[in-house]
Coordinates of C-alpha atoms and ligand atoms in Angstrom, one line a residue:
M27 CA -0.1 -0.3 -0.1
G28 CA 1.4 3.4 -1.2
N29 CA 0.6 6.8 -1.2
R30 CA -1.3 6.8 -4.4
D31 CA -3.6 3.7 -2.8
V32 CA -4.4 5.6 0.2
A33 CA -5.1 8.7 -1.8
D34 CA -7.6 6.8 -4.1
L35 CA -9.4 5.1 -1.1
L36 CA -10.0 8.6 0.3
E37 CA -10.9 10.2 -2.8
N38 CA -13.5 7.4 -3.3
I39 CA -14.9 8.0 0.2
A40 CA -15.3 11.4 -0.1
N41 CA -17.3 10.6 -3.4
L42 CA -19.7 8.3 -1.8
L43 CA -20.1 10.5 1.0
E44 CA -21.3 13.3 -1.3
I45 CA -23.6 10.9 -3.0
R46 CA -25.5 10.1 0.4
G47 CA -25.3 14.0 1.0
E48 CA -23.1 14.0 4.1
N49 CA -21.8 17.0 5.6
P50 CA -19.9 19.0 2.9
Y51 CA -17.3 19.9 5.6
R52 CA -16.5 16.0 5.9
V53 CA -16.5 15.3 2.5
R54 CA -14.1 18.0 1.8
A55 CA -11.9 17.0 4.7
Y56 CA -11.2 13.5 2.9
R57 CA -10.5 15.1 -0.6
E58 CA -8.3 17.4 0.7
A59 CA -6.4 14.6 2.9
G60 CA -6.4 12.7 -0.6
R61 CA -4.9 15.3 -2.5
H62 CA -2.2 16.3 0.0
I63 CA -1.1 12.3 0.3
A64 CA -1.1 11.8 -3.4
N65 CA 1.5 14.6 -3.8
M66 CA 3.4 14.2 -0.7
A67 CA 7.0 13.0 -1.3
E68 CA 7.2 10.9 2.2
D69 CA 5.9 7.3 2.4
I70 CA 2.8 7.2 3.9
N71 CA 3.7 4.2 5.6
K72 CA 6.4 6.0 7.3
V73 CA 4.4 9.1 8.4
A74 CA 2.0 6.5 10.0
E75 CA 4.8 4.8 11.6
A76 CA 6.1 8.0 13.1
G77 CA 2.4 8.9 14.3
R78 CA 2.4 12.0 12.2
L79 CA -0.5 11.5 10.5
Q80 CA -2.5 13.9 11.9
D81 CA 0.2 16.5 10.5
I82 CA -1.3 16.2 7.1
P83 CA -4.0 18.7 6.2
G84 CA -7.4 17.0 6.2
V85 CA -6.6 14.4 8.8
G86 CA -8.2 14.4 12.1
E87 CA -8.3 11.5 14.3
S88 CA -11.0 9.5 12.4
I89 CA -9.4 9.8 9.0
A90 CA -6.0 8.8 10.8
N91 CA -7.5 5.5 12.2
K92 CA -8.7 4.7 8.9
I93 CA -5.6 5.3 7.1
R94 CA -3.6 3.0 9.8
E95 CA -6.7 0.2 9.4
F96 CA -6.0 0.3 5.7
L97 CA -2.1 0.3 5.5
T98 CA -2.0 -2.4 8.0
T99 CA -4.8 -5.1 6.6
G100 CA -5.0 -3.8 3.2
R101 CA -8.9 -2.9 3.6
L102 CA -11.3 -0.7 5.2
A103 CA -14.4 -2.0 6.8
Y104 CA -15.9 1.9 6.6
Y105 CA -15.2 1.9 3.2
E106 CA -17.0 -1.6 2.4
D107 CA -20.1 -0.8 4.3
L108 CA -20.2 2.6 2.5
K109 CA -19.9 1.0 -1.0
R110 CA -22.8 -1.3 -0.1
Q111 CA -25.3 1.4 1.0
V112 CA -24.7 3.6 -2.4
A113 CA -26.3 2.2 -5.2
P114 CA -23.4 -0.2 -6.8
G115 CA -23.9 1.4 -10.5
V116 CA -22.9 4.7 -9.3
S117 CA -19.3 4.0 -8.5
Q118 CA -18.8 2.5 -11.9
L119 CA -19.9 6.1 -13.4
L120 CA -17.7 7.8 -10.9
E121 CA -14.6 6.7 -13.3
V122 CA -15.6 9.2 -15.8
P123 CA -13.5 12.1 -15.1
G124 CA -15.4 15.3 -14.3
L125 CA -18.7 13.4 -13.6
G126 CA -19.2 14.5 -10.3
P127 CA -21.0 12.3 -7.7
R128 CA -23.9 14.4 -7.7
K129 CA -24.7 14.1 -11.5
A130 CA -23.4 10.4 -11.3
Q131 CA -26.2 9.4 -9.0
E132 CA -29.1 11.7 -10.9
I133 CA -28.1 9.9 -14.0
N134 CA -28.0 6.7 -12.3
R135 CA -31.4 7.6 -10.6
A136 CA -33.2 8.9 -13.4
L137 CA -32.3 6.4 -16.4
G138 CA -31.1 3.5 -14.7
I139 CA -27.9 3.6 -16.0
T140 CA -25.2 1.6 -14.2
S141 CA -22.2 1.1 -16.7
I142 CA -19.9 3.6 -18.9
A143 CA -21.0 1.7 -22.1
E144 CA -24.9 2.8 -21.1
L145 CA -23.9 6.3 -20.4
E146 CA -22.2 6.7 -23.4
K147 CA -25.3 5.4 -25.6
A148 CA -27.4 7.7 -23.5
A149 CA -25.1 10.6 -24.1
R150 CA -25.2 9.8 -28.0
E151 CA -28.9 9.5 -28.2
H152 CA -29.0 13.3 -26.0
K153 CA -30.9 11.6 -23.3
L154 CA -28.7 13.1 -20.6
S155 CA -29.2 16.7 -21.8
K156 CA -32.9 16.2 -21.1
L157 CA -32.1 16.1 -17.6
P158 CA -32.4 18.8 -15.4
G159 CA -29.1 20.1 -14.6
I160 CA -27.1 18.7 -17.5
R161 CA -26.8 20.9 -20.4
E162 CA -25.9 19.9 -23.8
K163 CA -22.2 21.0 -23.3
T164 CA -21.8 18.8 -20.3
E165 CA -23.4 16.1 -22.4
Q166 CA -20.4 16.2 -25.1
K167 CA -17.8 16.7 -22.4
I168 CA -18.8 13.1 -20.7
L169 CA -18.5 11.8 -24.0
R170 CA -15.1 13.3 -24.7
E171 CA -14.1 11.9 -21.3
I172 CA -15.6 8.7 -21.9
E173 CA -13.7 8.4 -25.5
R174 CA -10.2 9.5 -23.3
L175 CA -11.3 6.9 -20.6
Q176 CA -11.2 4.0 -23.5
Q177 CA -8.1 5.4 -25.1
R178 CA -6.6 5.0 -21.9
T179 CA -7.3 1.4 -21.8
R180 CA -6.1 0.8 -25.5
R181 CA -2.7 0.2 -26.0
I182 CA -0.6 2.4 -28.3
L183 CA 2.1 1.2 -30.6
L184 CA 5.8 1.9 -29.5
G185 CA 6.5 3.7 -32.8
V186 CA 3.3 6.5 -31.8
A187 CA 4.2 6.5 -28.2
L188 CA 7.8 6.9 -27.9
P189 CA 8.3 9.8 -30.3
A190 CA 5.4 11.4 -28.2
A191 CA 7.3 10.9 -25.0
E192 CA 10.9 12.1 -26.3
E193 CA 9.0 15.4 -27.5
V194 CA 8.2 16.3 -24.1
V195 CA 11.4 15.0 -22.7
N196 CA 13.3 17.2 -25.3
L197 CA 11.2 20.4 -24.7
L198 CA 11.7 19.8 -20.9
K199 CA 15.0 19.1 -20.5
V200 CA 16.2 22.5 -21.4
H201 CA 14.5 23.8 -18.5
P202 CA 16.7 25.2 -15.8
Q203 CA 15.0 23.2 -12.9
V204 CA 15.0 19.8 -15.0
Q205 CA 18.1 17.6 -13.7
R206 CA 17.4 14.8 -15.5
I207 CA 14.3 13.4 -17.4
D208 CA 13.5 10.0 -18.7
P209 CA 10.3 7.9 -20.2
A210 CA 9.5 5.3 -17.8
G211 CA 7.2 2.2 -18.0
S212 CA 6.8 0.1 -20.9
I213 CA 8.2 2.9 -23.3
R214 CA 11.5 2.7 -21.4
R215 CA 11.3 -1.1 -22.0
M216 CA 10.7 -0.6 -25.6
K217 CA 7.6 -3.0 -25.6
E218 CA 5.9 -3.0 -29.0
T219 CA 2.8 -1.7 -27.4
I220 CA 2.3 0.6 -24.8
G221 CA -0.4 1.3 -21.8
D222 CA 0.3 4.6 -20.1
I223 CA 2.8 7.2 -21.4
D224 CA 5.0 8.0 -18.5
V225 CA 7.7 10.5 -17.9
L226 CA 10.0 11.1 -14.6
V227 CA 12.1 14.2 -13.9
A228 CA 14.5 14.7 -11.3
S229 CA 13.8 18.3 -9.8
T230 CA 14.0 20.1 -6.5
K231 CA 11.3 22.5 -8.0
P232 CA 8.4 20.6 -8.9
V233 CA 5.8 23.1 -9.3
E234 CA 8.0 24.9 -11.5
V235 CA 8.6 22.0 -13.8
M236 CA 4.7 21.4 -13.5
D237 CA 4.1 25.0 -14.7
A238 CA 6.3 24.7 -17.7
L239 CA 4.8 21.3 -18.7
C240 CA 1.5 22.7 -18.7
S241 CA 2.5 25.4 -21.0
L242 CA 4.4 23.7 -23.6
R243 CA 3.2 24.4 -26.9
I244 CA 2.1 20.5 -27.7
V245 CA -0.3 20.7 -24.9
K246 CA -3.8 20.4 -26.3
E247 CA -5.5 20.1 -22.6
V248 CA -4.2 19.8 -19.1
L249 CA -6.2 16.9 -18.1
A250 CA -4.9 17.0 -14.3
K251 CA -2.4 19.4 -12.5
G252 CA -0.8 18.7 -9.1
T253 CA 2.4 19.8 -7.4
T254 CA 4.4 16.7 -8.4
K255 CA 2.2 14.9 -10.9
S256 CA 0.5 16.3 -14.1
S257 CA -1.1 14.4 -17.1
I258 CA -1.5 16.5 -20.5
L259 CA -3.1 15.6 -23.5
T260 CA -1.2 16.2 -26.5
R261 CA -2.3 17.8 -29.9
A262 CA -2.4 14.2 -31.2
N263 CA -4.5 13.3 -28.6
L264 CA -2.1 11.0 -26.5
Q265 CA -2.0 11.3 -22.8
I266 CA 1.2 11.9 -21.1
D267 CA 1.8 11.8 -17.4
V268 CA 4.9 13.5 -15.9
R269 CA 5.7 12.8 -12.3
V270 CA 8.6 14.8 -10.6
I271 CA 10.6 13.3 -8.0
H272 CA 13.4 14.3 -5.6
P273 CA 16.7 14.2 -7.3
D274 CA 17.9 11.9 -4.2
E275 CA 15.3 9.5 -4.8
Y276 CA 15.5 9.4 -8.5
G277 CA 17.1 6.4 -9.2
S278 CA 15.0 4.1 -7.2
A279 CA 11.8 5.8 -8.6
L280 CA 13.1 5.2 -12.3
Q281 CA 13.9 1.6 -11.3
Y282 CA 10.1 1.1 -9.8
F283 CA 8.3 3.0 -12.6
T284 CA 10.3 1.3 -15.6
G285 CA 8.8 -1.9 -14.3
S286 CA 8.2 -4.6 -15.4
K287 CA 6.0 -5.7 -12.4
D288 CA 7.2 -9.0 -12.4
H289 CA 10.8 -7.9 -12.5
N290 CA 10.3 -5.8 -9.5
I291 CA 8.4 -8.4 -7.5
A292 CA 11.5 -10.5 -8.2
L293 CA 13.7 -7.8 -6.9
R294 CA 11.5 -7.1 -3.8
D295 CA 11.6 -10.8 -3.0
I296 CA 15.9 -10.3 -3.3
A297 CA 15.7 -7.4 -1.1
I298 CA 13.8 -9.4 1.6
R299 CA 15.7 -12.1 1.7
K300 CA 18.7 -9.4 2.5
G301 CA 16.9 -8.1 5.1
L302 CA 16.4 -4.9 2.9
K303 CA 13.4 -2.8 1.6
L304 CA 13.1 -1.6 -2.1
N305 CA 10.5 0.8 -3.0
E306 CA 10.3 3.9 -5.3
Y307 CA 11.9 6.1 -2.4
G308 CA 14.9 4.2 -2.0
I309 CA 16.7 0.9 -0.6
F310 CA 16.5 0.6 2.9
D311 CA 18.0 -1.5 6.0
V312 CA 14.8 -3.1 7.5
K313 CA 16.6 -3.5 10.8
T314 CA 18.0 0.0 11.3
G315 CA 15.5 1.7 8.9
R316 CA 18.5 3.4 7.3
R317 CA 18.3 4.5 3.8
L318 CA 21.1 2.7 1.9
G319 CA 20.6 4.5 -1.6
G320 CA 18.2 5.4 -4.5
E321 CA 20.0 8.2 -6.2
T322 CA 20.7 6.1 -9.2
E323 CA 19.2 2.9 -10.6
E324 CA 23.1 1.6 -10.6
Q325 CA 23.1 1.8 -6.9
V326 CA 19.8 0.1 -6.3
Y327 CA 20.8 -2.8 -8.2
H328 CA 24.4 -3.1 -6.8
I329 CA 22.9 -2.9 -3.1
L330 CA 20.8 -6.0 -4.2
G331 CA 24.1 -7.9 -5.5
L332 CA 23.2 -7.4 -9.1
R333 CA 24.7 -5.5 -12.2
W334 CA 22.5 -2.8 -13.8
M335 CA 20.4 -4.1 -16.5
P336 CA 19.2 -2.5 -19.9
P337 CA 15.4 -1.6 -19.7
E338 CA 14.5 -4.0 -22.3
L339 CA 15.6 -6.9 -20.3
R340 CA 13.4 -6.5 -17.4
E341 CA 10.8 -8.9 -17.9
N342 CA 11.9 -11.5 -15.3
R343 CA 12.8 -13.7 -18.1
G344 CA 16.1 -14.9 -16.5
E345 CA 17.9 -11.5 -16.4
I346 CA 18.1 -11.3 -12.6
E347 CA 19.7 -14.8 -12.7
A348 CA 22.2 -13.7 -15.4
A349 CA 22.8 -10.5 -13.6
A350 CA 23.6 -12.1 -10.6
K351 CA 26.0 -14.8 -12.0
G352 CA 27.5 -11.8 -14.0
K353 CA 26.3 -13.3 -17.4
L354 CA 23.8 -10.7 -19.1
P355 CA 24.0 -10.6 -22.6
K356 CA 26.0 -7.5 -24.5
L357 CA 23.1 -6.7 -26.3
I358 CA 23.1 -5.3 -29.8
E359 CA 23.1 -1.6 -30.4
I360 CA 21.8 0.7 -33.0
G361 CA 25.6 1.6 -34.0
D362 CA 26.2 -1.9 -34.5
I363 CA 23.8 -2.2 -37.8
R364 CA 25.9 -1.5 -41.0
G365 CA 23.0 -1.7 -43.4
D366 CA 19.4 -1.9 -44.0
L367 CA 18.7 -5.4 -46.4
H368 CA 14.7 -4.5 -47.1
V369 CA 13.7 -1.4 -48.6
H370 CA 11.6 -0.5 -51.8
T371 CA 11.7 2.6 -54.0
D372 CA 9.3 3.9 -56.4
W373 CA 10.0 1.4 -59.0
S374 CA 7.2 -0.6 -56.7
D375 CA 5.3 0.7 -54.0
G376 CA 8.0 3.1 -52.4
T377 CA 7.2 6.7 -52.4
D378 CA 10.9 8.0 -52.8
S379 CA 13.3 7.1 -55.7
L380 CA 16.3 4.9 -55.7
D381 CA 18.7 7.6 -55.5
D382 CA 17.0 9.2 -52.7
M383 CA 16.8 6.0 -50.6
V384 CA 20.5 5.6 -51.1
E385 CA 21.5 9.2 -50.2
A386 CA 19.3 8.5 -47.0
A387 CA 21.0 5.3 -46.4
L388 CA 24.4 7.1 -46.6
E389 CA 23.4 10.0 -44.1
R390 CA 22.8 7.2 -41.6
G391 CA 26.2 6.3 -41.7
Y392 CA 25.6 2.6 -43.4
E393 CA 27.7 0.6 -45.4
Y394 CA 25.5 -0.5 -47.5
V395 CA 21.8 -0.9 -48.3
A396 CA 19.8 -3.4 -50.1
I397 CA 16.9 -2.4 -52.8
T398 CA 14.5 -4.8 -52.6
D399 CA 11.6 -4.0 -54.6
H400 CA 8.2 -6.2 -55.1
S401 CA 8.4 -9.3 -57.2
I402 CA 6.0 -9.4 -60.4
G403 CA 3.3 -11.5 -58.6
L404 CA 2.2 -8.6 -56.2
G405 CA 0.4 -6.6 -59.1
V406 CA -1.0 -4.0 -56.4
A407 CA 2.6 -3.2 -55.4
R408 CA 3.7 -2.7 -59.1
G409 CA 6.0 -5.9 -58.9
L410 CA 8.9 -5.6 -61.5
S411 CA 8.9 -7.4 -64.7
V412 CA 12.3 -9.3 -65.5
E413 CA 13.0 -6.5 -68.1
R414 CA 12.5 -3.9 -65.7
I415 CA 14.6 -5.9 -63.0
R416 CA 17.4 -5.8 -65.6
E417 CA 16.7 -2.0 -66.3
Q418 CA 17.1 -1.4 -62.2
R419 CA 20.2 -3.4 -62.2
R420 CA 21.8 -1.2 -64.7
I421 CA 21.0 1.8 -62.8
V422 CA 22.2 0.3 -59.4
D423 CA 25.6 -0.5 -61.3
Q424 CA 26.0 3.2 -62.0
L425 CA 24.9 4.5 -58.7
N426 CA 27.7 2.0 -57.2
R427 CA 30.4 3.7 -59.1
K428 CA 29.3 7.0 -57.9
Y429 CA 28.7 6.0 -54.2
A430 CA 31.8 3.4 -53.9
P431 CA 33.0 2.2 -51.4
F432 CA 29.4 2.3 -50.2
M433 CA 27.2 -0.6 -51.7
I434 CA 23.8 -1.0 -53.1
L435 CA 22.9 -4.8 -53.1
H436 CA 20.5 -5.2 -55.8
G437 CA 17.7 -7.5 -54.1
I438 CA 14.5 -8.2 -54.4
E439 CA 11.3 -9.2 -52.2
V440 CA 10.3 -12.4 -54.0
N441 CA 6.7 -13.3 -53.5
I442 CA 6.2 -17.0 -52.2
R443 CA 3.3 -18.1 -54.2
G444 CA 0.6 -20.5 -52.9
D445 CA 2.6 -23.6 -53.3
G446 CA 5.7 -22.5 -52.3
T447 CA 7.2 -21.7 -55.7
L448 CA 8.8 -18.4 -56.5
D449 CA 7.7 -15.2 -58.6
Y450 CA 10.9 -15.8 -60.7
D451 CA 12.8 -18.6 -62.3
D452 CA 16.2 -19.5 -60.7
E453 CA 18.2 -18.1 -63.5
V454 CA 16.9 -14.8 -62.7
L455 CA 16.9 -15.2 -59.0
A456 CA 20.5 -15.9 -59.2
E457 CA 21.6 -12.6 -60.6
F458 CA 20.5 -10.7 -57.5
D459 CA 23.0 -9.6 -54.7
I460 CA 20.3 -11.0 -52.3
V461 CA 16.7 -12.5 -52.3
T462 CA 14.5 -12.0 -49.7
A463 CA 11.1 -14.0 -49.6
S464 CA 7.9 -13.1 -48.2
I465 CA 4.1 -14.1 -48.1
H466 CA 1.6 -11.5 -48.9
S467 CA -1.4 -13.8 -50.1
G468 CA -3.1 -16.9 -49.1
F469 CA -3.1 -16.2 -45.4
G470 CA -6.0 -18.4 -44.6
Q471 CA -4.2 -21.5 -45.8
P472 CA -3.9 -24.5 -42.8
R473 CA -1.0 -24.8 -40.5
E474 CA 0.5 -27.7 -42.2
K475 CA 0.1 -26.0 -45.8
I476 CA 1.6 -22.8 -45.1
T477 CA 4.4 -24.1 -43.0
A478 CA 5.3 -26.4 -45.9
R479 CA 4.9 -23.7 -48.5
I480 CA 7.4 -21.2 -46.5
I481 CA 9.8 -24.2 -45.9
R482 CA 9.9 -25.2 -49.7
A483 CA 10.5 -21.5 -50.7
M484 CA 13.4 -21.2 -48.1
Q485 CA 14.9 -24.6 -50.0
N486 CA 15.6 -22.5 -53.0
P487 CA 19.5 -21.9 -52.8
N488 CA 18.9 -18.5 -54.0
V489 CA 16.7 -17.0 -51.1
D490 CA 18.9 -15.8 -48.4
A491 CA 16.0 -14.3 -45.8
F492 CA 12.4 -14.6 -45.1
N493 CA 10.6 -11.6 -44.2
H494 CA 8.0 -10.7 -41.6
P495 CA 7.7 -14.3 -40.6
R496 CA 4.3 -14.3 -39.1
G497 CA 2.5 -12.0 -41.4
R498 CA 0.9 -10.1 -38.3
L499 CA -0.3 -6.3 -38.2
I500 CA -0.4 -5.4 -34.5
G501 CA -4.1 -4.5 -33.6
K502 CA -5.3 -5.2 -37.2
R503 CA -4.6 -8.9 -38.1
E504 CA -3.3 -11.9 -36.6
G505 CA -0.4 -13.6 -38.3
Y506 CA -0.8 -16.8 -40.2
A507 CA -0.9 -20.2 -38.7
V508 CA 2.4 -21.1 -39.6
D509 CA 4.9 -23.8 -37.4
L510 CA 7.6 -20.7 -36.6
E511 CA 9.6 -23.1 -34.8
A512 CA 9.8 -25.5 -37.8
V513 CA 10.4 -22.6 -40.3
I514 CA 13.3 -21.1 -37.9
R515 CA 15.1 -24.6 -37.8
E516 CA 15.2 -24.8 -41.5
G517 CA 16.5 -21.0 -41.4
A518 CA 19.0 -22.2 -39.1
K519 CA 20.0 -25.2 -41.2
R520 CA 19.8 -23.7 -44.9
G521 CA 21.5 -20.5 -43.4
V522 CA 18.4 -18.3 -44.4
A523 CA 18.2 -15.2 -42.1
I524 CA 15.0 -14.6 -40.1
E525 CA 13.7 -11.1 -40.5
I526 CA 12.9 -8.8 -37.4
N527 CA 10.3 -6.2 -39.4
S528 CA 10.9 -2.9 -37.8
Q529 CA 7.7 -1.6 -39.0
P530 CA 6.1 -0.4 -35.7
D531 CA 2.7 -2.3 -36.8
R532 CA 5.0 -5.6 -37.8
M533 CA 7.6 -5.7 -35.2
D534 CA 7.7 -9.5 -36.7
L535 CA 9.2 -11.7 -35.3
D536 CA 8.6 -10.2 -31.8
D537 CA 11.0 -10.2 -28.7
V538 CA 10.1 -14.0 -27.7
W539 CA 10.4 -15.5 -30.9
A540 CA 13.7 -13.5 -31.7
R541 CA 15.0 -14.9 -28.6
R542 CA 14.0 -18.4 -29.7
A543 CA 15.6 -18.3 -33.1
K544 CA 18.7 -17.4 -31.5
E545 CA 18.6 -20.5 -29.1
L546 CA 17.8 -22.7 -32.4
G547 CA 20.8 -20.9 -33.7
A548 CA 19.4 -18.9 -36.6
T549 CA 20.7 -15.8 -38.0
L550 CA 18.5 -12.7 -37.7
V551 CA 18.2 -9.9 -39.8
I552 CA 16.9 -6.4 -38.7
D553 CA 15.1 -4.5 -41.6
T554 CA 13.1 -1.4 -41.5
D555 CA 11.0 -2.8 -44.8
S556 CA 11.1 1.2 -45.8
H557 CA 8.7 2.7 -48.1
S558 CA 10.2 6.1 -48.1
K559 CA 13.2 7.8 -46.5
G560 CA 11.9 8.6 -42.9
Q561 CA 11.2 5.0 -42.4
L562 CA 14.8 4.2 -42.3
D563 CA 14.8 5.6 -39.0
F564 CA 12.2 2.7 -37.8
I565 CA 15.6 0.6 -37.2
R566 CA 15.5 1.7 -33.4
Y567 CA 12.2 -0.5 -32.9
G568 CA 13.5 -3.6 -34.7
V569 CA 17.1 -3.0 -32.8
A570 CA 14.5 -2.9 -29.7
V571 CA 12.7 -6.2 -30.3
A572 CA 16.1 -7.5 -31.0
R573 CA 17.3 -6.3 -27.5
R574 CA 14.3 -7.6 -26.0
G575 CA 15.0 -11.1 -27.4
W576 CA 18.8 -10.8 -25.7
L577 CA 20.0 -10.9 -29.4
E578 CA 23.6 -9.8 -29.5
R579 CA 25.8 -8.3 -32.5
S580 CA 26.8 -11.6 -33.9
D581 CA 23.2 -12.9 -34.0
V582 CA 22.3 -10.6 -36.6
L583 CA 23.4 -10.5 -40.4
N584 CA 23.2 -7.0 -41.1
A585 CA 25.5 -6.3 -38.3
L586 CA 28.3 -7.9 -40.5
S587 CA 30.7 -5.4 -42.2
L588 CA 30.2 -5.1 -46.3
K589 CA 33.2 -7.6 -46.6
D590 CA 31.6 -10.3 -44.6
L591 CA 28.1 -9.9 -45.5
L592 CA 29.5 -10.2 -49.2
K593 CA 31.2 -13.7 -48.1
R594 CA 28.2 -14.7 -46.4
L595 CA 25.8 -14.4 -49.2
H596 CA 28.2 -15.6 -52.1
P597 CA 30.8 -17.6 -50.9
A598 CA 31.6 -18.7 -54.7
R599 CA 31.4 -15.3 -56.1
M600 CA 33.6 -14.1 -53.5
A601 CA 36.3 -16.9 -54.0
A602 CA 36.4 -16.2 -57.5
Ligands
LIG704 ZN1 6.6 -7.5 -47.8
LIG705 ZN1 9.0 -5.1 -47.9

């Protein structure tokens, strides 16, 4: 039980008391106490132990007793009774921000509404504004709040959430009172989708930081403003929660708010076994109560006898054991990537020219790029005929003379047909510098059939890589029913690289399968599948998947130097 839990409890009590028409002074006392506790830097447990609860504004003897009961037993009989006395549907309606207890109760009583879904329906049908005391404006506001509530429970792609968090970080970090600032939560762990966008700030002047945040130009609406925690809605309609921490506690708070939950539970167990207590405020000796550290994350981990570990690993999937033994992997980094091996141009369905894509790859410091437009079978994507391939080859050769020692590999994203054959004859495929194969149709085939189809394609000696292996689009399309284990084994056996596709809605392979692929001895390739220049930057998302999958530089095809890559792709050509 922490400050947040106690604050929520008191706020809920205040709402219920208000519904029952209790003395407004009492209601206000609960609210005030809740607000103060939410914004208090000190741990409420500590305050209770020291007998200082009544120093908190709004907390008298009666509230202090209730807090103590809640902290020691995890529940409060008074609150449970209160909930039973008030119509149960009303407490659900109270989740809609801005819908005060009085209005919630009125709506409940007049229309028999007990859920948010019913409330939304009634608002859309303009039934609310027919009630006394509810204007049309209020009805619209309720709808907006419901929408926002739903958005909050929906997961956002990392590729959307991360840039939004970084924008806030970049705008605030220049503020003189901001000592440190980081995205926290699942963004910092680079999960493929994100629940809440959390940002932490280290500062001794939280109020000034909150003021600065709320007046940023990207803010569309301030959803909640407190002295240490605020929520804003950006112009892109994303909610971002920003919390200010005292610099002395920043490390333990960053560790705590980065998670994951499972990782933190495992850490707490280690702490308990060592006679220590770990929370967002620091790490403490249980016997003496002395605070041992918490200024930096490294400190927290070291006191627990562990090495600091990259956030991407913090899922309690063996990283704690590895850290204790000093056996953490040396994770691949963006700087290890030497080139992109899956890139489209306006020769097929890309928007930028071959020249532009090459320039963009050069700008990113790469040694090579593979141009892999679609093959003939993919009509919708203007797949290339054999004549067009030869024409493109001539242009690639010219550009290679211009840009050497940078190298453009002339490649193809060849369609795997329904029976596992490929779009071109072997003689044509043999002319490419790199052949990557994909499924773009026939997603509905049964497991055995689609697996056999992919394996047949991989057995073609010209095929170097298998793209977006599951064919999923996050939130839109499940992948096909492929037996990935069999496909990855085949890849490992034949030296066909398995792709981690960096498109934010693909992230395919995902982290768990990437790790499995490494275990099975497969080589992975991290590609952007760019269809325009800017998308080359998506590489960070693919690298994130790889890091979450424990991959190291040696596991990744496009971490090879140009020379080693060519040796690997064409041993015979290189020997000649
Ligand atoms: Zn594709
Ligand atoms: Zn592609």
